[in-house]
Short mmCIF file of C-alpha atoms and ligand atoms in Angstrom, two decimals:
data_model
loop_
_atom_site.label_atom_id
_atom_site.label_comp_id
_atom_site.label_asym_id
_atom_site.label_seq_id
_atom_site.Cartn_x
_atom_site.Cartn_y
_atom_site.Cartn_z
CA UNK H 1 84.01 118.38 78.13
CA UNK H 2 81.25 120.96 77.44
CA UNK H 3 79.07 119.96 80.23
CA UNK H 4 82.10 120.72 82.44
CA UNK H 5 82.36 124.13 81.96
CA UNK H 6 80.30 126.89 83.47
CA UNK H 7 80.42 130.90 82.92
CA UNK H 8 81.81 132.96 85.61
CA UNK H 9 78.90 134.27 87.04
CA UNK H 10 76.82 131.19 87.50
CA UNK H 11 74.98 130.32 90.50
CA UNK H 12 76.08 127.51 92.65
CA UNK H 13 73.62 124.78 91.36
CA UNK H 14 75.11 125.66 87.83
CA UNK H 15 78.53 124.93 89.16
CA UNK H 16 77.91 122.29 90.88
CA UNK H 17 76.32 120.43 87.74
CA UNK H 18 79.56 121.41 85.76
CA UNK H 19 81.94 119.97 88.66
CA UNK H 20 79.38 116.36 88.62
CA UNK H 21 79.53 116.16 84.76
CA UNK H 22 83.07 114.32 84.49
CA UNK H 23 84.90 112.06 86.79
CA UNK H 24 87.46 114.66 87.67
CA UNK H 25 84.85 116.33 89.96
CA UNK H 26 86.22 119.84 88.48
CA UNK H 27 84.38 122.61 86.91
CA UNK H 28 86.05 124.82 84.21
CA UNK H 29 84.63 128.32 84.29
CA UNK H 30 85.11 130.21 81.43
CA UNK H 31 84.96 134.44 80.59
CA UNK H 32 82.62 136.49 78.68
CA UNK H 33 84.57 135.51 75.73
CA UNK H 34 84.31 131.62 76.33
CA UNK H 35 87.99 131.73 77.08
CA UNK H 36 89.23 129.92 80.26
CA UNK H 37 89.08 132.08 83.53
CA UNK H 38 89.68 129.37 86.28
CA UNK H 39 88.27 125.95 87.74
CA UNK H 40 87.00 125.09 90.79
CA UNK H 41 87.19 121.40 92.21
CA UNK H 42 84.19 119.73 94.39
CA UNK H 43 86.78 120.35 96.97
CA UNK H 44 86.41 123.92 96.69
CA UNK H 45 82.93 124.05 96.32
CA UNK H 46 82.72 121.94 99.43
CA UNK H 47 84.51 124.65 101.11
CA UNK H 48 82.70 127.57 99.64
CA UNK H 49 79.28 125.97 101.29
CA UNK H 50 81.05 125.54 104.78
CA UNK H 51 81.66 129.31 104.66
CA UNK H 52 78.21 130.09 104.26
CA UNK H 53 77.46 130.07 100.08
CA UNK H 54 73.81 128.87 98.80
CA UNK H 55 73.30 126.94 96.12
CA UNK H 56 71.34 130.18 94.65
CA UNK H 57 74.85 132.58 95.16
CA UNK H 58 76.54 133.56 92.34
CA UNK H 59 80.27 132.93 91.65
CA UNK H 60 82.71 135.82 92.24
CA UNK H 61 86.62 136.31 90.63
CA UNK H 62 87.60 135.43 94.37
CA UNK H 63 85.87 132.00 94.35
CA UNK H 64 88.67 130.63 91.44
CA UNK H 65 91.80 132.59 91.74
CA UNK H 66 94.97 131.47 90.24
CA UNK H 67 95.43 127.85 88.44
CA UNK H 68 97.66 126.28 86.69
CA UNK H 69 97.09 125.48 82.87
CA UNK H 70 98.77 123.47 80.00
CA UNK H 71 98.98 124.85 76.50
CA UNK H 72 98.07 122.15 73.48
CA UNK H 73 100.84 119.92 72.91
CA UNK H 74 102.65 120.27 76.00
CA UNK H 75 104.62 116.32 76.29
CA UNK H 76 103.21 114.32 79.00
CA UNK H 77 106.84 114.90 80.63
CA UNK H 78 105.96 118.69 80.74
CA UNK H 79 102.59 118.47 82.10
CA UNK H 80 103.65 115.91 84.99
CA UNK H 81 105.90 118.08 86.05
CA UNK H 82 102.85 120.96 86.31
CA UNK H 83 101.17 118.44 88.89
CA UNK H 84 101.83 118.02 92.61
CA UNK H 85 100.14 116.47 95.51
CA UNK H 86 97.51 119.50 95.61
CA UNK H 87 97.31 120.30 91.67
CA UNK H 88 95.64 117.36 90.14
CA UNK H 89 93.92 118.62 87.09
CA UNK H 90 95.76 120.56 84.03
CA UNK H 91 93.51 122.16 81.84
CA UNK H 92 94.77 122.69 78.52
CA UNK H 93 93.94 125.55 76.08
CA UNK H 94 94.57 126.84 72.59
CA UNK H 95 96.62 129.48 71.32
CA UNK H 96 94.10 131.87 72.20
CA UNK H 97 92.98 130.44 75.87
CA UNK H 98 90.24 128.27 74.65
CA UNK H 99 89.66 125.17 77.12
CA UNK H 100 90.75 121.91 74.64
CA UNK H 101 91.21 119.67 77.03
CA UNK H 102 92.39 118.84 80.51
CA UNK H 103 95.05 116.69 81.95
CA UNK H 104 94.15 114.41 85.60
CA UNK H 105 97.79 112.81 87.10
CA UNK H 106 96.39 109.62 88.97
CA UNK H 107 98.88 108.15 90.96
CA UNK H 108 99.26 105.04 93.02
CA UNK H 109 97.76 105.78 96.04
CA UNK H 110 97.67 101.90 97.01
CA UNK H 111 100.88 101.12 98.80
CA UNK H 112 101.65 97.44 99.70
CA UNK H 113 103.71 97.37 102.73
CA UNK H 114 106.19 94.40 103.69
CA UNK H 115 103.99 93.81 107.19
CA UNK H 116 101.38 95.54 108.92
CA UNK H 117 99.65 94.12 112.46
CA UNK H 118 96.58 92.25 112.34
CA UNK H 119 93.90 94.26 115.02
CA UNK H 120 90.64 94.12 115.27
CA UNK H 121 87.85 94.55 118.15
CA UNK H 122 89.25 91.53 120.49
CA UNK H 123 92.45 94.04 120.60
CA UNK H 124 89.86 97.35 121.27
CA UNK H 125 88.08 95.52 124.04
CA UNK H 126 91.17 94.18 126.13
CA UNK H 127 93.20 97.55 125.68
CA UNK H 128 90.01 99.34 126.67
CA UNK H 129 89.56 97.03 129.39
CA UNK H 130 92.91 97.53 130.88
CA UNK H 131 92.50 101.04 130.31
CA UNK H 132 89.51 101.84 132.27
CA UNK H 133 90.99 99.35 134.85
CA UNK H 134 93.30 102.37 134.96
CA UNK H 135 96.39 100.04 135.72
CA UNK H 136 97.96 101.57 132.88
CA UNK H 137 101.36 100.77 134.20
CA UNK H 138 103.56 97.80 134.36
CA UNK H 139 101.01 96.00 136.72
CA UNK H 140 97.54 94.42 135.96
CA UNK H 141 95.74 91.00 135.40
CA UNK H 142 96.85 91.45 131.31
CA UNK H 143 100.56 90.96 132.12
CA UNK H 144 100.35 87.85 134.00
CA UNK H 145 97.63 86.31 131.56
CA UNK H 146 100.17 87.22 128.75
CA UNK H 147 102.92 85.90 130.37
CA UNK H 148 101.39 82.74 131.02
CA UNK H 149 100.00 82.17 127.80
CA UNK H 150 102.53 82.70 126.01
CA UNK H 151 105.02 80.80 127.73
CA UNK H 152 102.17 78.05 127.64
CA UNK H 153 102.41 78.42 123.85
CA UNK H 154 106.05 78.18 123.60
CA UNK H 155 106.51 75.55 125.73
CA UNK H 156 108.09 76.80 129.05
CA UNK H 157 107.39 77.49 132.63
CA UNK H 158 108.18 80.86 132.95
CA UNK H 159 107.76 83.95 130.92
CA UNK H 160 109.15 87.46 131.84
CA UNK H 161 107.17 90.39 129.50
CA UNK H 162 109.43 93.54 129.15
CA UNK H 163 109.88 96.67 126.83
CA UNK H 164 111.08 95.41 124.18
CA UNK H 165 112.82 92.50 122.20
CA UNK H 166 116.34 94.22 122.86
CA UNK H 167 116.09 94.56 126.28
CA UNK H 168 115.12 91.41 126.51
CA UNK H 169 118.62 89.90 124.84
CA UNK H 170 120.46 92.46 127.51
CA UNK H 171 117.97 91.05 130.55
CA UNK H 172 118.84 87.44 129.75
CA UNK H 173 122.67 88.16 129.49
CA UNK H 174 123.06 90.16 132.56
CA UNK H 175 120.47 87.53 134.32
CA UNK H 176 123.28 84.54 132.69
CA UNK H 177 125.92 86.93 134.19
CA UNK H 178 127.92 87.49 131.12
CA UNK H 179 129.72 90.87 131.00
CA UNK H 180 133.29 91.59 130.97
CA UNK H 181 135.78 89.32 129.74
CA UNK H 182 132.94 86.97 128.76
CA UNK H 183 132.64 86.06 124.66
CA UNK H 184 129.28 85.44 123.00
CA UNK H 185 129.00 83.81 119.61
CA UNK H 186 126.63 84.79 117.44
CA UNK H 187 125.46 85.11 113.76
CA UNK H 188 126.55 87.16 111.42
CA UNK H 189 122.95 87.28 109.84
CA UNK H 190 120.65 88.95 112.28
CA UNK H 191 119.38 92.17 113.05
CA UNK H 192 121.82 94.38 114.94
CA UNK H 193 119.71 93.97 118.38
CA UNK H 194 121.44 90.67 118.92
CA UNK H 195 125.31 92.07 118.48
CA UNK H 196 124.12 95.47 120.54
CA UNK H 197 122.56 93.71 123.40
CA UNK H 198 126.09 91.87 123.71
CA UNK H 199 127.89 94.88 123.57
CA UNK H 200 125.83 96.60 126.31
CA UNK H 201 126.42 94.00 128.73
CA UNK H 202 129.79 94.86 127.93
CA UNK H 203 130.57 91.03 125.93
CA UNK H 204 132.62 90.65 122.89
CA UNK H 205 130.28 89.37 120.33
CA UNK H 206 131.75 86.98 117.83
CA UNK H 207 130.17 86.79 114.51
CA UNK H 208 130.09 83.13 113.16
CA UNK H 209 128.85 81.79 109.65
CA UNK H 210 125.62 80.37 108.72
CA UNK H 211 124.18 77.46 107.40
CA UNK H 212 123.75 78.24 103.77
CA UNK H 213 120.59 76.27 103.54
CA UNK H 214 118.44 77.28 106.61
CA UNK H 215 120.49 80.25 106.49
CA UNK H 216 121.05 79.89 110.60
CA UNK H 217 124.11 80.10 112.49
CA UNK H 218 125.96 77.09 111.87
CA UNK H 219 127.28 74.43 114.63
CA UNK H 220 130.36 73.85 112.83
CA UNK H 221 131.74 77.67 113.07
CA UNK H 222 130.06 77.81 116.41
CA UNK H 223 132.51 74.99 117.82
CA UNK H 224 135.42 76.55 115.53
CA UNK H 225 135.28 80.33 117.45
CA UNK H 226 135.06 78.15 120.67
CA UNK H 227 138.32 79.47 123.10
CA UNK H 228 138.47 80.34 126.73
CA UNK H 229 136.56 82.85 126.95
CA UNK H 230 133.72 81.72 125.68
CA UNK H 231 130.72 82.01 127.73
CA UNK H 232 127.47 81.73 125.51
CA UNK H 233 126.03 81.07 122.12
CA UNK H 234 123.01 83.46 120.79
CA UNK H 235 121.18 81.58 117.79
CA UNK H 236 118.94 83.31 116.27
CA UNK H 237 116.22 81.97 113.95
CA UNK H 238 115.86 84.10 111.85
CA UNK H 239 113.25 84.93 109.34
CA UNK H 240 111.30 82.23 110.93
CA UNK H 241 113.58 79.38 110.36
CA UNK H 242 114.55 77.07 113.26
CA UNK H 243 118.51 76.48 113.84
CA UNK H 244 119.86 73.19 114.39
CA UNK H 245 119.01 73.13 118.32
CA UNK H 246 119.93 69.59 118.87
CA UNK H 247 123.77 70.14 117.25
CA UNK H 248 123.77 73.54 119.38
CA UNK H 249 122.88 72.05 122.69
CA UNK H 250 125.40 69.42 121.84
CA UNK H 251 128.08 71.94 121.81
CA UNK H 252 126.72 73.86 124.78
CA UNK H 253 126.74 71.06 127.26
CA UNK H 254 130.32 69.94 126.36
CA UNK H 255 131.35 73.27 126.58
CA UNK H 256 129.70 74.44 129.58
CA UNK H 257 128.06 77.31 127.67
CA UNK H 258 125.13 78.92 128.20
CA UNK H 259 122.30 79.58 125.42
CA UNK H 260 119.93 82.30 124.82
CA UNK H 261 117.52 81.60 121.82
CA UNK H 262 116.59 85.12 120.03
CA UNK H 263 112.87 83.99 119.00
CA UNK H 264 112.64 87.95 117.84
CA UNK H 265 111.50 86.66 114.31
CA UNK H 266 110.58 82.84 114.81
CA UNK H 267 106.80 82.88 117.22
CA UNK H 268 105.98 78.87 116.97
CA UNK H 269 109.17 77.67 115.11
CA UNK H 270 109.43 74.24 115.69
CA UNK H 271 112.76 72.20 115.65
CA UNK H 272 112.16 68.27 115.83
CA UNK H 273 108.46 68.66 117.21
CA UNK H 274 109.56 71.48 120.15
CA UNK H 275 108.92 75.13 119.56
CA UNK H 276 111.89 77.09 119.62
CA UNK H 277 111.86 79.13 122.71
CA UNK H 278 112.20 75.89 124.81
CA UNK H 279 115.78 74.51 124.21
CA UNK H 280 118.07 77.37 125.87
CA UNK H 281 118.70 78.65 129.27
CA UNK H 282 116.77 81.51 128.45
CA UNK H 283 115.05 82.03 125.00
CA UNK H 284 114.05 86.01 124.29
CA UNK H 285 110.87 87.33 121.81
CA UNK H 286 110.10 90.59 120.44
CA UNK H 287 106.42 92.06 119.62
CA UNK H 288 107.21 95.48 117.55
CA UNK H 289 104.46 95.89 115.03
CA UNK H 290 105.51 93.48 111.99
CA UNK H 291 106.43 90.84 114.57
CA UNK H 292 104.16 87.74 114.06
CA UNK H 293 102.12 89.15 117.24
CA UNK H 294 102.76 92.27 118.31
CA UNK H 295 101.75 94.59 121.44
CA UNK H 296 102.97 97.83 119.92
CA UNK H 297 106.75 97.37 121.59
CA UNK H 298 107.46 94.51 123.70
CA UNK H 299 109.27 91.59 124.61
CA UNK H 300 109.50 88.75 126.39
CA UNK H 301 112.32 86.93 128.39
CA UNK H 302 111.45 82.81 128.61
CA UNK H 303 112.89 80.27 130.86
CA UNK H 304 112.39 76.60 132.42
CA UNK H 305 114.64 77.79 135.30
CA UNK H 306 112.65 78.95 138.52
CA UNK H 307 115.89 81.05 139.51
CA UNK H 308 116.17 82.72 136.43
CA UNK H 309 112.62 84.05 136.30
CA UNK H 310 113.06 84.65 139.76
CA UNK H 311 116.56 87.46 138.91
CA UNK H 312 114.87 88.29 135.19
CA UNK H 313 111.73 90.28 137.62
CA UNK H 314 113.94 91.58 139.77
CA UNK H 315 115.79 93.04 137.42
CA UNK H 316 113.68 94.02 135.22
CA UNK H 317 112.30 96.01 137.81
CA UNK H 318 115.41 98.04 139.01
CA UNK H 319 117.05 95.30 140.70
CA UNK H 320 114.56 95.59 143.87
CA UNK H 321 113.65 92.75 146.39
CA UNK H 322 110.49 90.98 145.61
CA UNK H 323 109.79 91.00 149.51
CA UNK H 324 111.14 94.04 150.61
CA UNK H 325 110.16 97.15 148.97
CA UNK H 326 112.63 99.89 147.94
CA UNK H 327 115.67 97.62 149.21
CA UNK H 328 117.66 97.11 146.39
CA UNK H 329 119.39 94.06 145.42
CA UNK H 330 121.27 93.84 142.60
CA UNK H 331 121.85 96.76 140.23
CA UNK H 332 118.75 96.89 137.66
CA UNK H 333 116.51 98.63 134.99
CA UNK H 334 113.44 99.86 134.00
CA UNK H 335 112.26 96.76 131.65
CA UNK H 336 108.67 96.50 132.73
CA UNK H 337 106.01 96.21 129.91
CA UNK H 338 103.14 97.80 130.18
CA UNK H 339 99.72 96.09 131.15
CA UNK H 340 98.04 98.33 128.04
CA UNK H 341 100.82 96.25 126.09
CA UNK H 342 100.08 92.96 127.61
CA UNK H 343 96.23 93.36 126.68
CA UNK H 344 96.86 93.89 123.40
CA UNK H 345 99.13 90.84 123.48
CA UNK H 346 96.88 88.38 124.94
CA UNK H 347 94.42 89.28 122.11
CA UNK H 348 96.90 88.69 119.82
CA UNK H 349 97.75 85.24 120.59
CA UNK H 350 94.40 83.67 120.77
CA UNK H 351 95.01 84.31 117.11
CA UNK H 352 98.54 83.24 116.36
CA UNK H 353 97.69 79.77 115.04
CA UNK H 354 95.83 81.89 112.04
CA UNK H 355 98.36 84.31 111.93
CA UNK H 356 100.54 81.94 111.18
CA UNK H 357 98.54 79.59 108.91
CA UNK H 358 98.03 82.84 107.24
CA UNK H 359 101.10 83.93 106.60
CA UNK H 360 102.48 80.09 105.33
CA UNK H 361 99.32 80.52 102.79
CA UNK H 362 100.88 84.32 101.47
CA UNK H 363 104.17 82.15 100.72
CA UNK H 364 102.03 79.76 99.12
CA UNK H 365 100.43 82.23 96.77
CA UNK H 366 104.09 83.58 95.94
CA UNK H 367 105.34 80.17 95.01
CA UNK H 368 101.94 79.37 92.84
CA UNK H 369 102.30 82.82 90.63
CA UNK H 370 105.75 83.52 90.58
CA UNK H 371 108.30 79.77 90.34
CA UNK H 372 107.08 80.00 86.55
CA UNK H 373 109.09 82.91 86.18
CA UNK H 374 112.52 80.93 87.34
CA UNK H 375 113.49 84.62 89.02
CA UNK H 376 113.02 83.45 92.88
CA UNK H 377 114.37 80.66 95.07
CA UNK H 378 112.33 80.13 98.00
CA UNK H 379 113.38 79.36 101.43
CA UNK H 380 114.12 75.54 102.40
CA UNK H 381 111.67 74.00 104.55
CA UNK H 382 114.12 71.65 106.13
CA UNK H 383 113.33 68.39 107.63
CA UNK H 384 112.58 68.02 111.42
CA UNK H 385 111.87 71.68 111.44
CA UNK H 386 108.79 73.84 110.92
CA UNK H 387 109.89 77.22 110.01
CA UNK H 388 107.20 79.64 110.11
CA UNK H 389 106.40 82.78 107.89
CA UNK H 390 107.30 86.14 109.45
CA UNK H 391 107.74 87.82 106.51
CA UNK H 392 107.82 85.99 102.75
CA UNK H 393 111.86 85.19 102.65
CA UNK H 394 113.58 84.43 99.21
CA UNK H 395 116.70 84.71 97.49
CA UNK H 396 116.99 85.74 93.95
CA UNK H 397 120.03 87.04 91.47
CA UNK H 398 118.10 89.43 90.19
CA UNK H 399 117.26 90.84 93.42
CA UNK H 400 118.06 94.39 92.51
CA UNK H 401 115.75 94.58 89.84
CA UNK H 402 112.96 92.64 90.91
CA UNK H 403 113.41 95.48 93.98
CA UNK H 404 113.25 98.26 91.76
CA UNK H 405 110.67 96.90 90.11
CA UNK H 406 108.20 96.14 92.82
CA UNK H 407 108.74 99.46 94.27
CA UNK H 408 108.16 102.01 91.23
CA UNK H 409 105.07 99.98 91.68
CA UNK H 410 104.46 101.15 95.05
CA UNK H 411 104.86 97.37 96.83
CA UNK H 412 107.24 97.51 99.27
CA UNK H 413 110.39 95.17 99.45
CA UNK H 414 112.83 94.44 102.05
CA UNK H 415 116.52 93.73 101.82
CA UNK H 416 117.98 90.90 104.21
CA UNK H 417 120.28 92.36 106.80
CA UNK H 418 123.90 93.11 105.84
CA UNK H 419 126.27 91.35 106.96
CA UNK H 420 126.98 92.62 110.91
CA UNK H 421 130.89 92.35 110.06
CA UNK H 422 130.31 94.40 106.80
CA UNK H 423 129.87 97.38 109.02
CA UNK H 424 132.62 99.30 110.15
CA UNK H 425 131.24 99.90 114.02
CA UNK H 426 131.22 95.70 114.24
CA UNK H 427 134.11 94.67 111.98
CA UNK H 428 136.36 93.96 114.32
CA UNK H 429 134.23 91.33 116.05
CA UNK H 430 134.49 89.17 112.93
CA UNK H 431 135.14 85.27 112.65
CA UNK H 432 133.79 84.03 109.52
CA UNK H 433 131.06 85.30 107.16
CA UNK H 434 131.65 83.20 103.80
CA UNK H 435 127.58 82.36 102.89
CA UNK H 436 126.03 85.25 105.09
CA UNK H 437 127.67 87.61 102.66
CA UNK H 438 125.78 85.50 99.37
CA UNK H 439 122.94 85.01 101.66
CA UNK H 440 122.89 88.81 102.47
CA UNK H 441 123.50 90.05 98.94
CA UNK H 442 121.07 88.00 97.19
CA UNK H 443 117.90 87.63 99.95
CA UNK H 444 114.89 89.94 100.26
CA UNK H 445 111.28 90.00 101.93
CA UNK H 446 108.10 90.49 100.06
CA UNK H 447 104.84 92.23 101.56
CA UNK H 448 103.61 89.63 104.00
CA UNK H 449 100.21 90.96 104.03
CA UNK H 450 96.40 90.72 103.07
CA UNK H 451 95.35 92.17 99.80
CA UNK H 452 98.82 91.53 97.67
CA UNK H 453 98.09 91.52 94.30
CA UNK H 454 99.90 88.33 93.41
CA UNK H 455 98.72 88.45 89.77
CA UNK H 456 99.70 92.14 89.15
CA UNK H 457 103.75 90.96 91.10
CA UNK H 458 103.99 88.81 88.51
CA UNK H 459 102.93 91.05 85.74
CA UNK H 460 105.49 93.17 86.72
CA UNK H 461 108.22 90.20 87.57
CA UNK H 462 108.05 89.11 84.03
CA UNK H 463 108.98 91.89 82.47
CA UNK H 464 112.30 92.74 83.75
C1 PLP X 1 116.58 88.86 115.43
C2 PLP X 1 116.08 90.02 116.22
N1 PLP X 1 116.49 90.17 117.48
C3 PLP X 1 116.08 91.19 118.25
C4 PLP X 1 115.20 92.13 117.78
C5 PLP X 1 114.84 93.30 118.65
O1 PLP X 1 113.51 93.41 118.95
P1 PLP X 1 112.88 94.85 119.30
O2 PLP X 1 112.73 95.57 118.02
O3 PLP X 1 111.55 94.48 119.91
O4 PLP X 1 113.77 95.51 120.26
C6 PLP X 1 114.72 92.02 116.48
C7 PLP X 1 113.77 93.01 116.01
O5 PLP X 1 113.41 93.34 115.01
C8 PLP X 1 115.17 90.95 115.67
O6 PLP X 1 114.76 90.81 114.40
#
């Protein structure tokens, strides 16, 4: 403590040696009477040098104004609440202003977060690349490498790269021509991009059950909310999982309906040795930033069908002629992705098969430090179906407090969706919901990313 404290009108060296003598890099300069007159981080000293001080200056009363200070005994309660952001250090002083101590609030400054995209210099050089190339816009060599590759990776001829993964569920629809009139079934479990995409094209959604143990929609409710009107089923795999693709095709060829796959969470799913992508009429991807690969925002439309791909570009591109520029066709959008995009996407997948070997190994480490516990309940790997690892998936009862938990500890935790017919703007589109609902209330996502501390989860796990 003493060699931390320095008279008010030392010279800078002085100072300096005061602020190096403890770990809280803080100097506590005292009066003629030894009392306490201020303190003066290594921040501030920093900033006294860049405004012209030597080391053989002298300290003035302007160089350590006010500060804040603690008297002995204060409870810890009263001196956290003394701290901020900027106000680290609390000195604390007698009765009669003598310097006793001093107080240092260290807080988390490690934050896990649930995802986080994987870039490094193969990313740098391709976006560079394309933006030199100064084709910045929805055209250049990186689009139609990533649209090729990708759709080479999936499984299918064509592949369609636009904005988003949103867009792309509205592209495919309005490519299908479903509108008006038209019904689409979907889950009840998925993010709200599926229902709004139907809604857009101006559908009715209908909101069908899932499976309770790949927690996918479910073939059964699919063929019960079958009428009329029904034009096409949306599974979605979600959080990685495959859905039953051979019991949904069933149903879609007797029916005559048409089937978009929503791949938004599911890159490399496979369902009986296919990756999911390659059983619908069209099958649609999404590549926001804690997507499996990401370029930023993005999407991608996929389809074996020659005259699909053929309508997707055109209207993806307002609906123009692909011979015949500025003659308009067919009423369109803006949907394009950009080739700055595309070059970080074609970077990305040479790496997906690590990605996702990477992210099944996370889940791996989960399952090794935390089944002792008994809290968590993993999700099913289900025969005849590789379900990949967006983001760790698990249900628990005790999700609340395992939530709480994890996040007073600065690790981030994600609920599952609610339930899309829970919500008043979509409740009227309900058909059944029976194990979303448990699915919804009990499931959660941990951090999915390098550097969790599995040992310190668990610490904290088994103690609530
Ligand atoms: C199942 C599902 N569908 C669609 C989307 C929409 O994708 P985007 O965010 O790229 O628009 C998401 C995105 O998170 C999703 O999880």
């Amino acid at each position: 403590m003493k060699g931390s404290t320095c008279k008010y009108n030392s010279n800078f060296r002085e100072l300096i040696t005061a602020i190096d003598h403890e770990p809280a890099g803080t100097a506590f300069i005292t009066d003629e009477n030894e009392k306490l007159c201020g303190i003066v981080t290594d921040g501030d000293f920093r900033r006294m040098l860049l405004k012209g001080k030597s080391m053989d200056d002298h300290l003035s009363k302007s160089d350590f104004g006010d500060f804040v200070v603690a008297k002995k005994g204060e409870s810890m309660e009263a001196l956290l609440k003394k701290t901020s952001k900027k106000i680290r250090i609390i000195p604390i002083v007698d009765d009669e202003g003598f310097l006793v101590d001093y107080f240092v609030y260290r807080h988390q400054t490690r934050f896990t977060p649930i995802a986080e995209p994987t870039l490094d210099n193969t990313e740098y050089r391709y976006l560079m690349d394309a933006f030199t190339s100064t084709w910045i816009s929805s055209r250049g060599k990186y689009i139609d490498q990533f649209e090729e590759n990708f759709s080479n990776f999936i499984g299918c001829k064509y592949g369609v790269a636009v904005s988003n993964g949103t867009v792309a569920i509205h592209l495919a629809l309005e490519a299908l021509g479903v509108g008006e009139g038209d019904e689409v079934i979907i889950p009840d479990l998925t993010f709200a991009a599926t229902i709004n995409a139907v809604l857009l094209a101006k559908a009715t959604p209908v909101l069908v059950d899932v499976d309770l143990e790949s927690w996918t929609i479910s073939p059964d409710e699919i063929e019960k909310a079958i009428n009329p009107n029904t034009k096409a089923i949306i599974p979605v795999h979600v959080y990685g999982q495959a859905c039953d693709m051979e019991g949904i095709m069933d149903i879609a060829k007797k029916h005559d309906l048409k089937v978009i796959e929503d791949c938004a969470e599911a890159h490399g799913a496979e369902f009986k040795g296919k990756r999911v992508g390659s059983f619908g009429d069209i099958a649609t991807f999404s590549f926001f930033a804690n997507k499996i690969i990401t370029t930023g925002e993005g999407g991608m439309c996929m389809t074996n069908s020659a005259e699909l791909d053929d309508r997707m570009r055109q209207m993806r591109d307002h609906g123009m002629s692909r011979e015949k520029k500025y003659w308009h066709e067919m009423i369109g959008f803006n949907y394009r992705m950009t080739n700055l995009q595309a070059a970080i996407g074609c970077a990305q997948l040479e790496k997906i098969d690590q990605l996702l070997e990477r992210n099944d190994n996370f889940e791996k480490q989960y399952k090794e430090a935390l089944d002792e516990l008994g809290l968590i309940q993993w999700q099913k790997e289900i025969e005849g179906r590789r379900k990949v690892v967006w983001l760790v998936a698990c249900l628990s009862d005790h999700k609340e407090a395992i939530s709480n938990a994890l996040r007073e500890n600065s690790i981030d935790v994600r609920p599952f969706f609610y339930c899309l017919s829970d919500m008043p703007i979509y409740s009227k589109y309900h058909f059944s919901n029976k194990n979303a609902k448990l699915l919804s209330e009990k499931g959660m996502n941990l951090p999915t990313v390098e550097n969790v501390d599995y040992g310190l989860i668990k610490k904290i796990l088994s103690q609530i």
